[in-house]
């Protein structure tokens, strides 16, 4: 949408004012009374209130800059950042939140004005737009790993250039061998030393590891409960909104408390009614306001597991900590290598007794889209239909509601026929 | 004779030769993608689609494809080839990120692993392999040094480094004093060079078909004694960097090229959906001291007619400013 120039000017001024305020750490102490009031009003919050309170507390710490802000790509272990005394900021997760708040168009437009193409990943474009506008929190250090996708490396390099902050990149080989684990560990040793130089304190692993271990057990409990009880989580795919607790808060009490509540919630939840289609949700989902969940509910589709909320790594069992962190990073190849991912998805479909798999593809994601056809054929051989919905998780301009509805309804009809 | 077909500038042909095989660089002959279209998504590297099409349409030819796994597109294409190609099993060479010592050590290990795979195809013996490899590297070094010097002093312009492709040269009506740097991927390089040369421009190419494969500008210091380490260092740290090598490395390298070759403008052929190039494009917009023309394209091997007007307009701008 093209605004007249006087509105554009006002918008620019407004953004500058907001950026100015966002970069005043002292201002965020004003949130404290509000947080007290929230706690007073709901001393035993339910899962949604807890999530709201935890997010507020996090934003206060993040923009209040109470500790160094450390940006990270999705599969860099958050435990490392907590051990380093940093506040983790995962720009890809934050971009999802920005889209959920309906602010993506501004960020995408800002990135576009600096030649960031609409064919790039929208998670990265939003983070770029908000970095250019100085609305994201300034990083003290950036950590990235090469394995998530080949766009991550230049994206983080661009962020390092925009923010003029040091970037530590971990090169992660695709397949696990003792040699490759050693290679990743050596890089983490070097990065630990450099991080210590910047923060002036050694990494304190005890607490993050304890919390990570506990969170991992809770995640396993959750998976087991959902399988045994056929737990119905509503609305379908809601669990993906809780991604921060599965990634950036892992290694903190916040994640542990949240997962405890989620396990309790799962214990009380109803079972999936037999007439519903049980689907495994692959990859992520559109985060901007949309009607996808209603469409799924109307089509009688329940999501019985989400690929990205599984405990994909081995819990720490007392081994040498950086060796464990290296293994955790390499375990993410279960999302990234076609053979490993397909095998894991088939296993998940069997274990959850699901009828089908669904994936909302991300326009700018070559690594996940590139294996769609291999995945479809492999699942077909195993008797599982796969529905891939074309679109973009954050960029609303690729969204066509009627097309989605038609495809979901047609898919549900086909699957239901096979169920009967 | 075992023919190894490769397409990435990270693959060292010295290693292939020392294992008794013949390296053959893959030049796309058409812009066709029919065989690949059902297997790869729409927003995907156009060169990978052409490559996959040519491999699948060619049936079980006896050439062994060697994939440098350096980006998502190459990895996914390799996986598709492993599954659907009727010919011999394709080879893979994972390429680490970064050019530091640790990355070089890892790349050396990958090269050693690749040499064993190559020997299993050629039936060659591991005895004396290291010596053969050392000889190959040694004999190629002088050539590499000479090519780098000539290129950086402006003596190697046009499609001279693009061996294997159509070397059509149109005679320039009038030779002008304007020169441009053409930075590109695998597609449309030769047609654009021909077009510009026909208008009298001097063109320096920066593409994986020629320059990035053959120019090794960082020649200071001796190479390691271990031939695999030497190769790893040559191809990760001493070769002309490609967009995947890192935005900062490319920025420094391209600014140096602009300065040394005294070019008046830069043309960038941008393959749609290549993340590395798309990020580089944003960097070029911010840092280049000379005019820049961006031309994006999908799978094609013929010069798109609509480019003519844009190229002509850009050339006129360069001449006017020159």
Short mmCIF file of N, CA and C in Angstrom, two decimals, chain A residues 114-117 119-120 124 146 149-151 153-155 157-158 161 169 171 173-174 179 183 186-187 190 336-338 363 366-367 369-371 373-374 377 381, chain B residues 38-44 70-72 75-76 79-80 83-84 94 96-97 102-103 106 109 113 245-247 272-276 278-279 282 285-287 294:
data_model
loop_
_atom_site.label_atom_id
_atom_site.label_comp_id
_atom_site.label_asym_id
_atom_site.label_seq_id
_atom_site.Cartn_x
_atom_site.Cartn_y
_atom_site.Cartn_z
N UNK A 114 15.78 -1.49 1.04
CA UNK A 114 17.25 -1.62 0.98
C UNK A 114 17.64 -2.82 0.12
N UNK A 115 16.79 -3.19 -0.81
CA UNK A 115 17.06 -4.20 -1.83
C UNK A 115 17.05 -5.64 -1.32
N UNK A 116 16.47 -5.88 -0.15
CA UNK A 116 16.36 -7.28 0.28
C UNK A 116 15.15 -7.87 -0.44
N UNK A 117 15.44 -8.83 -1.31
CA UNK A 117 14.45 -9.33 -2.28
C UNK A 117 13.30 -10.09 -1.60
N UNK A 119 12.16 -12.67 -2.56
CA UNK A 119 12.42 -14.11 -2.71
C UNK A 119 13.29 -14.66 -1.59
N UNK A 120 13.78 -13.77 -0.72
CA UNK A 120 14.55 -14.25 0.44
C UNK A 120 13.58 -14.71 1.53
N UNK A 124 14.09 -13.80 7.79
CA UNK A 124 15.31 -12.99 7.73
C UNK A 124 15.01 -11.56 7.28
N UNK A 146 25.98 -22.97 10.71
CA UNK A 146 25.82 -23.05 9.26
C UNK A 146 24.76 -24.05 8.85
N UNK A 149 20.30 -23.38 7.40
CA UNK A 149 20.06 -23.25 5.96
C UNK A 149 21.17 -22.38 5.40
N UNK A 150 21.34 -22.39 4.09
CA UNK A 150 22.49 -21.63 3.58
C UNK A 150 22.21 -20.13 3.55
N UNK A 151 20.95 -19.72 3.81
CA UNK A 151 20.68 -18.28 3.92
C UNK A 151 21.07 -17.72 5.28
N UNK A 153 23.80 -17.99 7.03
CA UNK A 153 25.15 -17.43 7.14
C UNK A 153 25.21 -16.00 6.61
N UNK A 154 24.80 -15.75 5.34
CA UNK A 154 24.84 -14.35 4.89
C UNK A 154 23.89 -13.45 5.67
N UNK A 155 22.78 -14.01 6.18
CA UNK A 155 21.87 -13.19 6.99
C UNK A 155 22.59 -12.71 8.25
N UNK A 157 25.77 -12.56 8.74
CA UNK A 157 26.87 -11.66 8.34
C UNK A 157 26.33 -10.25 8.10
N UNK A 158 25.16 -10.18 7.48
CA UNK A 158 24.54 -8.87 7.23
C UNK A 158 24.17 -8.20 8.55
N UNK A 161 27.11 -6.79 10.13
CA UNK A 161 27.54 -5.57 9.45
C UNK A 161 26.63 -4.39 9.82
N UNK A 169 30.56 -17.75 14.01
CA UNK A 169 29.85 -18.73 13.18
C UNK A 169 30.40 -20.12 13.44
N UNK A 171 30.62 -23.80 12.00
CA UNK A 171 30.39 -24.62 10.81
C UNK A 171 30.03 -26.03 11.26
N UNK A 173 29.06 -29.79 10.18
CA UNK A 173 28.94 -30.76 9.07
C UNK A 173 27.60 -31.47 9.11
N UNK A 174 27.14 -31.95 7.96
CA UNK A 174 25.79 -32.51 7.89
C UNK A 174 25.63 -33.85 8.59
N UNK A 179 34.61 -37.57 14.31
CA UNK A 179 35.48 -36.52 13.77
C UNK A 179 34.73 -35.20 13.63
N UNK A 183 35.15 -31.62 15.55
CA UNK A 183 35.33 -30.38 14.78
C UNK A 183 34.41 -29.27 15.31
N UNK A 186 35.58 -28.18 18.88
CA UNK A 186 36.76 -27.29 18.85
C UNK A 186 36.34 -25.84 18.57
N UNK A 187 35.36 -25.69 17.69
CA UNK A 187 34.90 -24.32 17.39
C UNK A 187 34.20 -23.72 18.61
N UNK A 190 36.73 -22.47 21.09
CA UNK A 190 37.28 -21.17 20.68
C UNK A 190 36.27 -20.04 20.94
N UNK A 336 17.24 -31.34 8.79
CA UNK A 336 17.91 -30.70 7.67
C UNK A 336 18.41 -31.65 6.58
N UNK A 337 18.65 -32.91 6.95
CA UNK A 337 19.14 -33.87 5.96
C UNK A 337 17.97 -34.72 5.51
N UNK A 338 17.77 -34.79 4.20
CA UNK A 338 16.56 -35.46 3.68
C UNK A 338 16.38 -36.87 4.26
N UNK A 363 7.96 -19.81 1.47
CA UNK A 363 8.37 -19.42 0.11
C UNK A 363 9.90 -19.31 -0.02
N UNK A 366 14.70 -22.69 0.89
CA UNK A 366 15.11 -23.69 -0.12
C UNK A 366 15.31 -25.05 0.53
N UNK A 367 15.86 -25.04 1.76
CA UNK A 367 16.26 -26.33 2.33
C UNK A 367 15.04 -27.21 2.64
N UNK A 369 11.77 -26.73 1.35
CA UNK A 369 10.98 -26.96 0.13
C UNK A 369 11.67 -27.91 -0.82
N UNK A 370 13.01 -27.81 -0.84
CA UNK A 370 13.78 -28.61 -1.80
C UNK A 370 13.61 -30.10 -1.62
N UNK A 371 13.22 -30.54 -0.40
CA UNK A 371 13.07 -31.98 -0.21
C UNK A 371 11.60 -32.41 -0.19
N UNK A 373 9.42 -33.10 -2.50
CA UNK A 373 9.01 -34.17 -3.40
C UNK A 373 9.57 -35.51 -2.92
N UNK A 374 10.79 -35.50 -2.43
CA UNK A 374 11.36 -36.74 -1.88
C UNK A 374 10.52 -37.21 -0.70
N UNK A 377 7.09 -38.64 -1.83
CA UNK A 377 7.19 -40.00 -2.40
C UNK A 377 7.47 -41.03 -1.31
N UNK A 381 5.00 -44.12 -0.20
CA UNK A 381 5.40 -45.54 -0.15
C UNK A 381 5.01 -46.19 1.17
N UNK B 38 9.11 -31.36 -11.74
CA UNK B 38 8.27 -32.07 -10.75
C UNK B 38 9.01 -32.39 -9.46
N UNK B 39 10.32 -32.29 -9.47
CA UNK B 39 11.10 -32.74 -8.31
C UNK B 39 11.56 -31.59 -7.41
N UNK B 40 11.67 -30.41 -7.99
CA UNK B 40 12.16 -29.27 -7.20
C UNK B 40 11.09 -28.18 -7.18
N UNK B 41 11.04 -27.39 -6.11
CA UNK B 41 9.98 -26.38 -6.03
C UNK B 41 10.21 -25.21 -6.99
N UNK B 42 9.20 -24.38 -7.16
CA UNK B 42 9.33 -23.22 -8.06
C UNK B 42 10.43 -22.27 -7.58
N UNK B 43 10.38 -21.82 -6.30
CA UNK B 43 11.44 -20.88 -5.89
C UNK B 43 12.73 -21.62 -5.57
N UNK B 44 13.47 -21.99 -6.58
CA UNK B 44 14.68 -22.79 -6.38
C UNK B 44 15.72 -22.39 -7.42
N UNK B 70 27.72 -27.15 -1.21
CA UNK B 70 28.12 -25.85 -0.68
C UNK B 70 26.93 -24.95 -0.37
N UNK B 71 25.72 -25.39 -0.73
CA UNK B 71 24.53 -24.59 -0.43
C UNK B 71 23.32 -25.52 -0.39
N UNK B 72 22.18 -25.01 0.04
CA UNK B 72 20.98 -25.84 0.12
C UNK B 72 20.61 -26.41 -1.25
N UNK B 75 22.80 -29.30 -2.25
CA UNK B 75 22.51 -30.48 -1.41
C UNK B 75 21.21 -31.16 -1.83
N UNK B 76 20.16 -30.35 -2.03
CA UNK B 76 18.88 -30.95 -2.42
C UNK B 76 18.95 -31.56 -3.81
N UNK B 79 20.65 -34.85 -3.53
CA UNK B 79 19.74 -35.86 -2.97
C UNK B 79 18.78 -36.37 -4.05
N UNK B 80 18.30 -35.45 -4.90
CA UNK B 80 17.40 -35.87 -5.98
C UNK B 80 18.14 -36.73 -6.99
N UNK B 83 18.61 -40.22 -5.83
CA UNK B 83 17.37 -41.01 -5.84
C UNK B 83 16.93 -41.35 -7.28
N UNK B 84 17.12 -40.43 -8.23
CA UNK B 84 16.48 -40.61 -9.54
C UNK B 84 17.45 -40.82 -10.72
N UNK B 94 31.44 -32.30 0.65
CA UNK B 94 30.94 -31.23 1.52
C UNK B 94 32.00 -30.13 1.65
N UNK B 96 33.19 -26.84 3.78
CA UNK B 96 32.94 -26.10 5.04
C UNK B 96 32.79 -24.61 4.81
N UNK B 97 32.18 -23.95 5.78
CA UNK B 97 32.10 -22.49 5.74
C UNK B 97 33.39 -21.92 6.33
N UNK B 102 41.00 -24.23 10.73
CA UNK B 102 40.18 -25.38 11.11
C UNK B 102 39.31 -25.84 9.93
N UNK B 103 38.76 -24.87 9.21
CA UNK B 103 37.95 -25.22 8.03
C UNK B 103 38.82 -25.88 6.97
N UNK B 106 39.37 -29.44 7.93
CA UNK B 106 38.19 -30.27 7.66
C UNK B 106 38.04 -30.53 6.16
N UNK B 109 40.28 -33.22 5.02
CA UNK B 109 39.76 -34.57 5.33
C UNK B 109 38.70 -34.98 4.31
N UNK B 113 38.80 -38.13 1.70
CA UNK B 113 37.69 -39.09 1.58
C UNK B 113 37.25 -39.20 0.11
N UNK B 245 31.48 -17.36 0.01
CA UNK B 245 32.66 -17.26 0.89
C UNK B 245 32.46 -16.25 2.02
N UNK B 246 31.48 -15.40 1.91
CA UNK B 246 31.25 -14.42 2.98
C UNK B 246 31.11 -13.02 2.40
N UNK B 247 30.19 -12.27 2.97
CA UNK B 247 29.89 -10.96 2.43
C UNK B 247 31.09 -10.02 2.55
N UNK B 272 17.52 -15.95 -9.75
CA UNK B 272 16.45 -15.86 -8.74
C UNK B 272 16.58 -17.01 -7.75
N UNK B 273 16.31 -16.75 -6.52
CA UNK B 273 16.26 -17.75 -5.45
C UNK B 273 17.63 -18.26 -5.00
N UNK B 274 18.71 -17.57 -5.38
CA UNK B 274 20.03 -17.94 -4.83
C UNK B 274 20.31 -16.99 -3.67
N UNK B 275 20.22 -17.53 -2.45
CA UNK B 275 20.34 -16.67 -1.26
C UNK B 275 21.69 -15.95 -1.20
N UNK B 276 22.76 -16.69 -1.50
CA UNK B 276 24.08 -16.06 -1.39
C UNK B 276 24.19 -14.85 -2.30
N UNK B 278 21.64 -13.15 -3.59
CA UNK B 278 20.67 -12.12 -3.19
C UNK B 278 21.24 -11.26 -2.05
N UNK B 279 21.91 -11.90 -1.10
CA UNK B 279 22.53 -11.11 -0.03
C UNK B 279 23.68 -10.26 -0.56
N UNK B 282 22.56 -6.95 -2.02
CA UNK B 282 22.29 -5.85 -1.08
C UNK B 282 23.60 -5.19 -0.67
N UNK B 285 24.81 -2.90 -3.47
CA UNK B 285 24.05 -1.64 -3.47
C UNK B 285 24.65 -0.64 -2.49
N UNK B 286 25.15 -1.17 -1.36
CA UNK B 286 25.62 -0.27 -0.31
C UNK B 286 27.07 0.18 -0.52
N UNK B 287 27.91 -0.70 -1.08
CA UNK B 287 29.34 -0.41 -1.01
C UNK B 287 30.03 -0.09 -2.33
N UNK B 294 21.57 -4.45 -12.03
CA UNK B 294 21.16 -5.80 -11.60
C UNK B 294 20.21 -6.37 -12.64
#
